[in-house]
Short mmCIF file of C-alpha atoms (C1' of nucleotides) in Angstrom, two decimals:
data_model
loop_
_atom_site.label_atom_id
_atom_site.label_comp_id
_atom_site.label_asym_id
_atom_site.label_seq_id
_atom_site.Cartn_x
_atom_site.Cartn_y
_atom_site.Cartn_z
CA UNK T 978 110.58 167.87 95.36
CA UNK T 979 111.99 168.11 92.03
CA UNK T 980 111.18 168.63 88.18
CA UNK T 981 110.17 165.84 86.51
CA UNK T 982 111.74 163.11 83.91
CA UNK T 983 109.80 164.61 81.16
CA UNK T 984 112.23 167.15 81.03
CA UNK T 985 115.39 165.04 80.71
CA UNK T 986 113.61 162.41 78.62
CA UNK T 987 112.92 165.53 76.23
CA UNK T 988 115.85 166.60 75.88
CA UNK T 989 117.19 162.41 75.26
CA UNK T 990 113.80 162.15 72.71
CA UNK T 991 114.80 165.49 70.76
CA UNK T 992 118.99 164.84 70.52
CA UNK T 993 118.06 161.50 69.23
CA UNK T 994 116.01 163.16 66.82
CA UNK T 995 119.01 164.87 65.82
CA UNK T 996 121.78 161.88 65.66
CA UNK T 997 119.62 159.85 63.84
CA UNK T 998 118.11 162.18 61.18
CA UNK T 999 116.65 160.35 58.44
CA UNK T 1000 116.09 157.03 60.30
CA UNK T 1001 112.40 156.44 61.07
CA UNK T 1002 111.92 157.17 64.75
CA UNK T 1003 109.18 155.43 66.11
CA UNK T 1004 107.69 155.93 69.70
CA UNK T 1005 108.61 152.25 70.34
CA UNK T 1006 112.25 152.99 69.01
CA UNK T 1007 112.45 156.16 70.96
CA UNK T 1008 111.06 153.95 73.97
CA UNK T 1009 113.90 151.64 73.54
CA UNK T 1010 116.78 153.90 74.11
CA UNK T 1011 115.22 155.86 76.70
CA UNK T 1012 114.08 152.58 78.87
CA UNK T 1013 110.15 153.07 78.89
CA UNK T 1014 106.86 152.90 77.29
CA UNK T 1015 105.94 154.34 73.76
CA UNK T 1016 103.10 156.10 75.44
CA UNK T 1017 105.70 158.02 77.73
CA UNK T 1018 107.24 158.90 74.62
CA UNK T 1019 103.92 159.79 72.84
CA UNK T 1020 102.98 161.81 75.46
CA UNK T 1021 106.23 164.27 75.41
CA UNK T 1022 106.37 163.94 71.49
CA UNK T 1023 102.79 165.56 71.58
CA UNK T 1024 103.90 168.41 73.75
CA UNK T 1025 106.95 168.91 72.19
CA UNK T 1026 104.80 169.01 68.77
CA UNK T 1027 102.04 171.33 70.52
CA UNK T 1028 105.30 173.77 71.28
CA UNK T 1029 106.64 173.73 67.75
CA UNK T 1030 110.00 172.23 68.71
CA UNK T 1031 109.12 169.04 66.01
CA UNK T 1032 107.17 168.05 63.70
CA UNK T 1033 104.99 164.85 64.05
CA UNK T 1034 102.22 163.75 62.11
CA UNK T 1035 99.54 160.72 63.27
CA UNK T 1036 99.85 158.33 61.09
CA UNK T 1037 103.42 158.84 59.88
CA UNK T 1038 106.05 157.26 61.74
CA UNK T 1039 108.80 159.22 62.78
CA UNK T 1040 109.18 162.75 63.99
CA UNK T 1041 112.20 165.83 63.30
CA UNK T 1042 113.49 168.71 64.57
CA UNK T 1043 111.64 171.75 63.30
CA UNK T 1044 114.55 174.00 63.30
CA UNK T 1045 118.14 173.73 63.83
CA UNK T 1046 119.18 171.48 66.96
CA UNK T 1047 121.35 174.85 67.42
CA UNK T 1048 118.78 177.17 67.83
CA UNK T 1049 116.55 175.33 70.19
CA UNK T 1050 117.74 176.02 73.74
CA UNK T 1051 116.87 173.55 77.01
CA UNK T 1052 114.97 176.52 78.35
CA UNK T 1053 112.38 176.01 75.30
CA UNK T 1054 112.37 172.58 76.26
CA UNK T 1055 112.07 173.40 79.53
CA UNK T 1056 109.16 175.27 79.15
CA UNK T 1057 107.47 172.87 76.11
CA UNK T 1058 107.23 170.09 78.98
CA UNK T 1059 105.99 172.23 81.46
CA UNK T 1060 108.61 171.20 83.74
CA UNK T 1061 107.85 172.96 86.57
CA UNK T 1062 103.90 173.85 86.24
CA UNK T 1063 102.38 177.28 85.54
CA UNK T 1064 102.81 178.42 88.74
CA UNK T 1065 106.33 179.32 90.12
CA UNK T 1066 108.88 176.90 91.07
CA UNK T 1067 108.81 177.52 94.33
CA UNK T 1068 105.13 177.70 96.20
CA UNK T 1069 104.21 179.69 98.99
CA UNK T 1070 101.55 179.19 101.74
CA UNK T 1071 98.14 180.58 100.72
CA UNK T 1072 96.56 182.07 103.74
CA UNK T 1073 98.77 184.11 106.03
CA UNK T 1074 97.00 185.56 108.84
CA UNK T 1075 96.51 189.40 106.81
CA UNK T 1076 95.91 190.98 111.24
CA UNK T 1077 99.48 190.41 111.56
CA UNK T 1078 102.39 192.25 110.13
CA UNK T 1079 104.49 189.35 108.96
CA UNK T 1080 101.78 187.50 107.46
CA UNK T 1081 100.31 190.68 105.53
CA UNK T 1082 104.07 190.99 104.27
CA UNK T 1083 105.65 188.33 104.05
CA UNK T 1084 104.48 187.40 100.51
CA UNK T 1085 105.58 190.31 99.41
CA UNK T 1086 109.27 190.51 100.95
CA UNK T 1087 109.96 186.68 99.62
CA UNK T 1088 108.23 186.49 95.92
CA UNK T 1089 110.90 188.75 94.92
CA UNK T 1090 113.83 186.63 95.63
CA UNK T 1091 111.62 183.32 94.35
CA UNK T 1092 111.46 185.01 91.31
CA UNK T 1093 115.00 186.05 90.76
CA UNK T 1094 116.18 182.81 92.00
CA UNK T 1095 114.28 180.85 89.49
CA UNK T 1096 115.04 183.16 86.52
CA UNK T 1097 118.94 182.35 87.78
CA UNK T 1098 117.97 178.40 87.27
CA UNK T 1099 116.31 179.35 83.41
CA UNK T 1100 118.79 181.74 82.28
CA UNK T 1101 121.77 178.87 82.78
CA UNK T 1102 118.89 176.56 80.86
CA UNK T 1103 118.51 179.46 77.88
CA UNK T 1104 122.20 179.17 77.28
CA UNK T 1105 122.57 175.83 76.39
CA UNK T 1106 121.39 174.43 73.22
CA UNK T 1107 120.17 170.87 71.76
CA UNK T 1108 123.32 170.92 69.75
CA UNK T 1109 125.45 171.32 72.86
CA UNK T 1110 124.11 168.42 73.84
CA UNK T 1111 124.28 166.27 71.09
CA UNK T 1112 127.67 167.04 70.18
CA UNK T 1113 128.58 165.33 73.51
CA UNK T 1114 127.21 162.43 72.01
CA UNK T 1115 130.00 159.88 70.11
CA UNK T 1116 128.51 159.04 67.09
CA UNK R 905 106.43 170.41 90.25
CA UNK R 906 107.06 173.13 92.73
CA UNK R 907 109.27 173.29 96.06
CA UNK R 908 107.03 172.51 98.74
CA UNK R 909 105.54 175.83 100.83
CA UNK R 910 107.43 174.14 103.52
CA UNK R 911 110.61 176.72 102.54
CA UNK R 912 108.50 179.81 102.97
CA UNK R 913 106.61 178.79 105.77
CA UNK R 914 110.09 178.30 107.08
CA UNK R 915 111.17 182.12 106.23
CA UNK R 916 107.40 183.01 107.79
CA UNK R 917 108.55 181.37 111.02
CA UNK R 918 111.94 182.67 110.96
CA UNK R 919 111.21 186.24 110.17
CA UNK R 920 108.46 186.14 113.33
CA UNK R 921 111.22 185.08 115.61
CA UNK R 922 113.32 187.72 114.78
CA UNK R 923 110.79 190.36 114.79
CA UNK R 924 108.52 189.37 117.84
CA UNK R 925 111.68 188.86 120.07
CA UNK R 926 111.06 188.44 123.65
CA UNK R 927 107.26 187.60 122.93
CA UNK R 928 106.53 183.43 123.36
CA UNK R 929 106.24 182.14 120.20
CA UNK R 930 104.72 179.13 120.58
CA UNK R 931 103.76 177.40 117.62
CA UNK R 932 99.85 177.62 118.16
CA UNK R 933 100.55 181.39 117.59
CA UNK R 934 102.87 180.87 114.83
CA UNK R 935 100.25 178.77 113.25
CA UNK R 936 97.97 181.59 113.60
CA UNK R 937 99.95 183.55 111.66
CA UNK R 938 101.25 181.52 108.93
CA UNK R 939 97.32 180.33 108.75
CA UNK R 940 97.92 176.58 109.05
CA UNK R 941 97.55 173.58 111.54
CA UNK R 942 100.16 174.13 114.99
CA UNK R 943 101.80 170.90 113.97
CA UNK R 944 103.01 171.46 110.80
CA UNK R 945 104.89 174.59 112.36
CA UNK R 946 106.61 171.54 114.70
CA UNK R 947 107.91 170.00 112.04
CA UNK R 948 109.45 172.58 110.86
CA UNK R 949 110.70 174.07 113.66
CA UNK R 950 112.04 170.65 114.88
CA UNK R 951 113.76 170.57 111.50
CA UNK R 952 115.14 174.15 111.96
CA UNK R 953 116.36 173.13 115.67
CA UNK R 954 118.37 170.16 113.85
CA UNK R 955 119.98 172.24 111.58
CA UNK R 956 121.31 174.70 114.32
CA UNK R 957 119.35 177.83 113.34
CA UNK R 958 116.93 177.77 116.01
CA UNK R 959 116.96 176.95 119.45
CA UNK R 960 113.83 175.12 120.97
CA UNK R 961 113.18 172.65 123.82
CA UNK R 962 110.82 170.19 124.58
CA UNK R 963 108.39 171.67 127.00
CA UNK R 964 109.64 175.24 126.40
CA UNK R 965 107.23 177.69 125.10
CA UNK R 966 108.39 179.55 121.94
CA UNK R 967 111.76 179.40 120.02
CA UNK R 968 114.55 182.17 119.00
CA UNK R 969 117.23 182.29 116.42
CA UNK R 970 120.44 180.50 117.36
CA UNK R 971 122.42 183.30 115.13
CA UNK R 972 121.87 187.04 114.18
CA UNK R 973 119.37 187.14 111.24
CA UNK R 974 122.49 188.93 109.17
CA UNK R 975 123.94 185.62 109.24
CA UNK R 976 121.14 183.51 108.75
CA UNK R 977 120.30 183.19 104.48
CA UNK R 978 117.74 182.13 102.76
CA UNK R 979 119.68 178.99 101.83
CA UNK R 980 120.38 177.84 105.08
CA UNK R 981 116.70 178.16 105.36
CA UNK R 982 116.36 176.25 102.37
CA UNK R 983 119.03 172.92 102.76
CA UNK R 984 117.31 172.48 106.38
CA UNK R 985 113.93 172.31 105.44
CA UNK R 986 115.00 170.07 102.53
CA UNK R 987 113.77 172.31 100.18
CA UNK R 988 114.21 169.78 96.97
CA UNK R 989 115.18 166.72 98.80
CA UNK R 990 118.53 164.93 98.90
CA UNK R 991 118.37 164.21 95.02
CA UNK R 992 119.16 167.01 92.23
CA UNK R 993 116.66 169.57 91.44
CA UNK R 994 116.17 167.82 88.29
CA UNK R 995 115.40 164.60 87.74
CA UNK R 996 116.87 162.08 85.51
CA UNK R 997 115.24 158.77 84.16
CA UNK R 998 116.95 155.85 86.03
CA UNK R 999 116.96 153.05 82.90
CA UNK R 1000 118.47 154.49 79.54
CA UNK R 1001 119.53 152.32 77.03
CA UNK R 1002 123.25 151.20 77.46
CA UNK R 1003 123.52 149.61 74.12
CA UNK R 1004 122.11 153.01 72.21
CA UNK R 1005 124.82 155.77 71.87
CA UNK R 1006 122.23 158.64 73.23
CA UNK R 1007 121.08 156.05 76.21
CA UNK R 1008 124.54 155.69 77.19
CA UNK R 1009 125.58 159.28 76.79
CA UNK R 1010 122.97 161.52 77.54
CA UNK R 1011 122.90 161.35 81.14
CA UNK R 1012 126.71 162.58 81.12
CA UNK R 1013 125.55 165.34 79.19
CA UNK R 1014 123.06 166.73 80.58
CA UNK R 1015 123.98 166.48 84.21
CA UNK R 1016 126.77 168.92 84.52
CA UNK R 1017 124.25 171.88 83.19
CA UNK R 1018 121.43 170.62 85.56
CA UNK R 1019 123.95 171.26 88.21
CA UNK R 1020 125.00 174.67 87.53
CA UNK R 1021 120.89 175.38 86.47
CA UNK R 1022 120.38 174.44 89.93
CA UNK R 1023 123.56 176.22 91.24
CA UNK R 1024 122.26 179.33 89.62
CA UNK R 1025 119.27 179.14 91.76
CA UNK R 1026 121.20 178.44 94.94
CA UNK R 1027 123.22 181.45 94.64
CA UNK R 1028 120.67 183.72 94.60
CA UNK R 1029 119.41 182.25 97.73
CA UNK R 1030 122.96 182.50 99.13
CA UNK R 1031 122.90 186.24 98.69
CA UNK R 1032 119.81 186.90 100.72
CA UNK R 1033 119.57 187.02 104.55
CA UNK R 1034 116.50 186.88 106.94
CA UNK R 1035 117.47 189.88 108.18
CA UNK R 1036 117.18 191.54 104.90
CA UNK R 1037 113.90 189.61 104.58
CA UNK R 1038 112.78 191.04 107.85
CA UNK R 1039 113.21 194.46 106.96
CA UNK R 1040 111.01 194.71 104.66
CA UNK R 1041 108.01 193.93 107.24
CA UNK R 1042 106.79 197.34 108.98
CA UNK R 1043 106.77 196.76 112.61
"C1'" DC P 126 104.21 168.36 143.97
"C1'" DC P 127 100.90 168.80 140.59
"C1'" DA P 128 98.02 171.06 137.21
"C1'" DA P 129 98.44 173.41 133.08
"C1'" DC P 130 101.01 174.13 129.48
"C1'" DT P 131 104.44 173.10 125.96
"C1'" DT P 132 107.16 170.42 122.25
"C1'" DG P 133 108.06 166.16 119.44
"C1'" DT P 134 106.29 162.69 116.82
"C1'" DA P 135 103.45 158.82 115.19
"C1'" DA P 136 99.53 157.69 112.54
"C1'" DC P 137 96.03 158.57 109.53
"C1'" DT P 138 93.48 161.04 105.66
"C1'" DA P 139 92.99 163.59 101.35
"C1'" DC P 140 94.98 165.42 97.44
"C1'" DG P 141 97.87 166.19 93.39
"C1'" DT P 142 101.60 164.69 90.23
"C1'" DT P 143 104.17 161.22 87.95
"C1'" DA P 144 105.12 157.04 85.41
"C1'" DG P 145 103.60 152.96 83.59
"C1'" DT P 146 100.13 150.29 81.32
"C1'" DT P 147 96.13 148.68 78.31
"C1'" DA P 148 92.98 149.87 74.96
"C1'" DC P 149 91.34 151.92 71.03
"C1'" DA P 150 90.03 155.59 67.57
"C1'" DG P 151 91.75 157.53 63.60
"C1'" DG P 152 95.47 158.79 60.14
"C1'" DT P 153 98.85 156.91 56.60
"C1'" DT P 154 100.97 154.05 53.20
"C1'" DG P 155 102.51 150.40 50.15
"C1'" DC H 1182 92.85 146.75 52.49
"C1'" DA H 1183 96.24 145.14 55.73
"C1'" DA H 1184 99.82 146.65 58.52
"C1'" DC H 1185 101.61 150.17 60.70
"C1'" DC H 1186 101.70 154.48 63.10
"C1'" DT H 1187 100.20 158.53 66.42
"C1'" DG H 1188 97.07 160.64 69.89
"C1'" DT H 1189 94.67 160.12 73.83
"C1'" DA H 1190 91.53 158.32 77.41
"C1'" DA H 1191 91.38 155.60 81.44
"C1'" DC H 1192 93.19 153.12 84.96
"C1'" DT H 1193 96.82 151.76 88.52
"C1'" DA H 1194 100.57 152.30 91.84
"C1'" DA H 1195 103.79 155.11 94.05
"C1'" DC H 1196 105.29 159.21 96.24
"C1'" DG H 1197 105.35 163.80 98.64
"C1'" DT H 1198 102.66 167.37 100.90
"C1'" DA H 1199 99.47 169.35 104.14
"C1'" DG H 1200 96.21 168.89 107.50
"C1'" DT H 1201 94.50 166.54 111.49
"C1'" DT H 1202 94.00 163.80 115.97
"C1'" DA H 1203 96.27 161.73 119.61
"C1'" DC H 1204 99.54 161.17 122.96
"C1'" DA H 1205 104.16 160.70 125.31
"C1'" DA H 1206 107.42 163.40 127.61
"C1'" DG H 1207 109.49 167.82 129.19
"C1'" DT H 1208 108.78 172.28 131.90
"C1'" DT H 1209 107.11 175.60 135.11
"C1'" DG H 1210 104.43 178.48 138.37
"C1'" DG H 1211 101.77 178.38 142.35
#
DNA sequence: CCAACTTGTAACTACGTTAGTTACAGGTTG
DNA sequence: CAACCTGTAACTAACGTAGTTACAAGTTGG
């Protein structure tokens, strides 16, 4: 299993956003460069709005940043997108036998190490931002 | 999106060998204790024999590490159950624009920090063995 | 040697998520 | 007001997972 294109279609939406400031940046436009269909793009725009990361406004063509392509990090879009659900990132089995001593524990011994490993994953995520990104991008 | 419970049912099974030694573990009792159907514990344990942590035969009741649990970690646990498939954790969409500047850039940007996200992750798996796992389930 | 048991695996179902698509309501603007 | 946009519902197809039944083939004790 892994995390979804929404994530790195996101992050191609938003440093767009930021390379072509001032041009009107349509869904269909967006759609173009990122090889899909404006409601793919519609859809993200909307959560990415919903999260504060841009501002978007029915009607009005176009979106932009709504702070500084420096001081939004991929974790925030990471977590805009809901790239990897509410729950955790990794899942585990939801009725252990509770009469038995590994299944009464074993929850308990793993989620532990889940959880670190997945805050390892976000913490590489929260040091990287938009601008990073898009300054790997010839103009 | 979320790694399939197929990893910690894994670490379930793997921490019952290693604590029940001796006993048969066949996999209508490991089913029983992981609280699931006997032949999804097959499939796993057929996919743990192939990656030369287990030992199991056809015909032969139960199943028992192939190596100490100190030298067993949770990411060997993870790459044989295939934990988040061949691809990258993180997905990338396949058609970007290669006449757009961000379409033809972006995946070369943002790969490198998927891969050490996902690195990140790995490592902490890396550093944690069944038998530490194990431990922490009162016998 | 055979009856009882086991593993390995195919085949099928049900479910949830994703991506793509069409359609349309409602906002905006020249 | 006409032309354009966004937001979103609804539907489809594809894919992975988990659970299940069924059965072939291996093993073992009496």
């Amino acid at each position: 299993m892994n995390i979804s294109t929404r994530f790195a279609v996101a992050i191609h939406i938003l440093a767009l956003l930021e390379i072509n400031k001032g041009d009107k940046n349509t869904s269909e436009w967006i759609a173009g460069s990122v090889g899909t269909n404006p409601v793919v793009i519609r859809r993200i725009t909307s959560m990415l709005g919903k999260a504060g990361l841009i501002e978007v406004r029915p009607g009005v063509a176009g979106a932009k940043l709504a702070r500084a392509a420096g001081e939004i990090t991929l974790l925030d879009i990471y977590l805009a997108v809901d790239a990897v659900g509410q729950d955790s990132l990794f899942a585990v089995h939801d009725h252990p036998n509770p009469d038995c001593p590994v299944g009464q524990n074993i929850a308990g011994a793993i989620l532990p190490v889940f959880s670190l490993a997945q805050q390892a994953m976000e913490d590489v995520l929260r040091k990287v931002t938009l601008e990073q990104i898009a300054s790997q991008i010839p103009v």
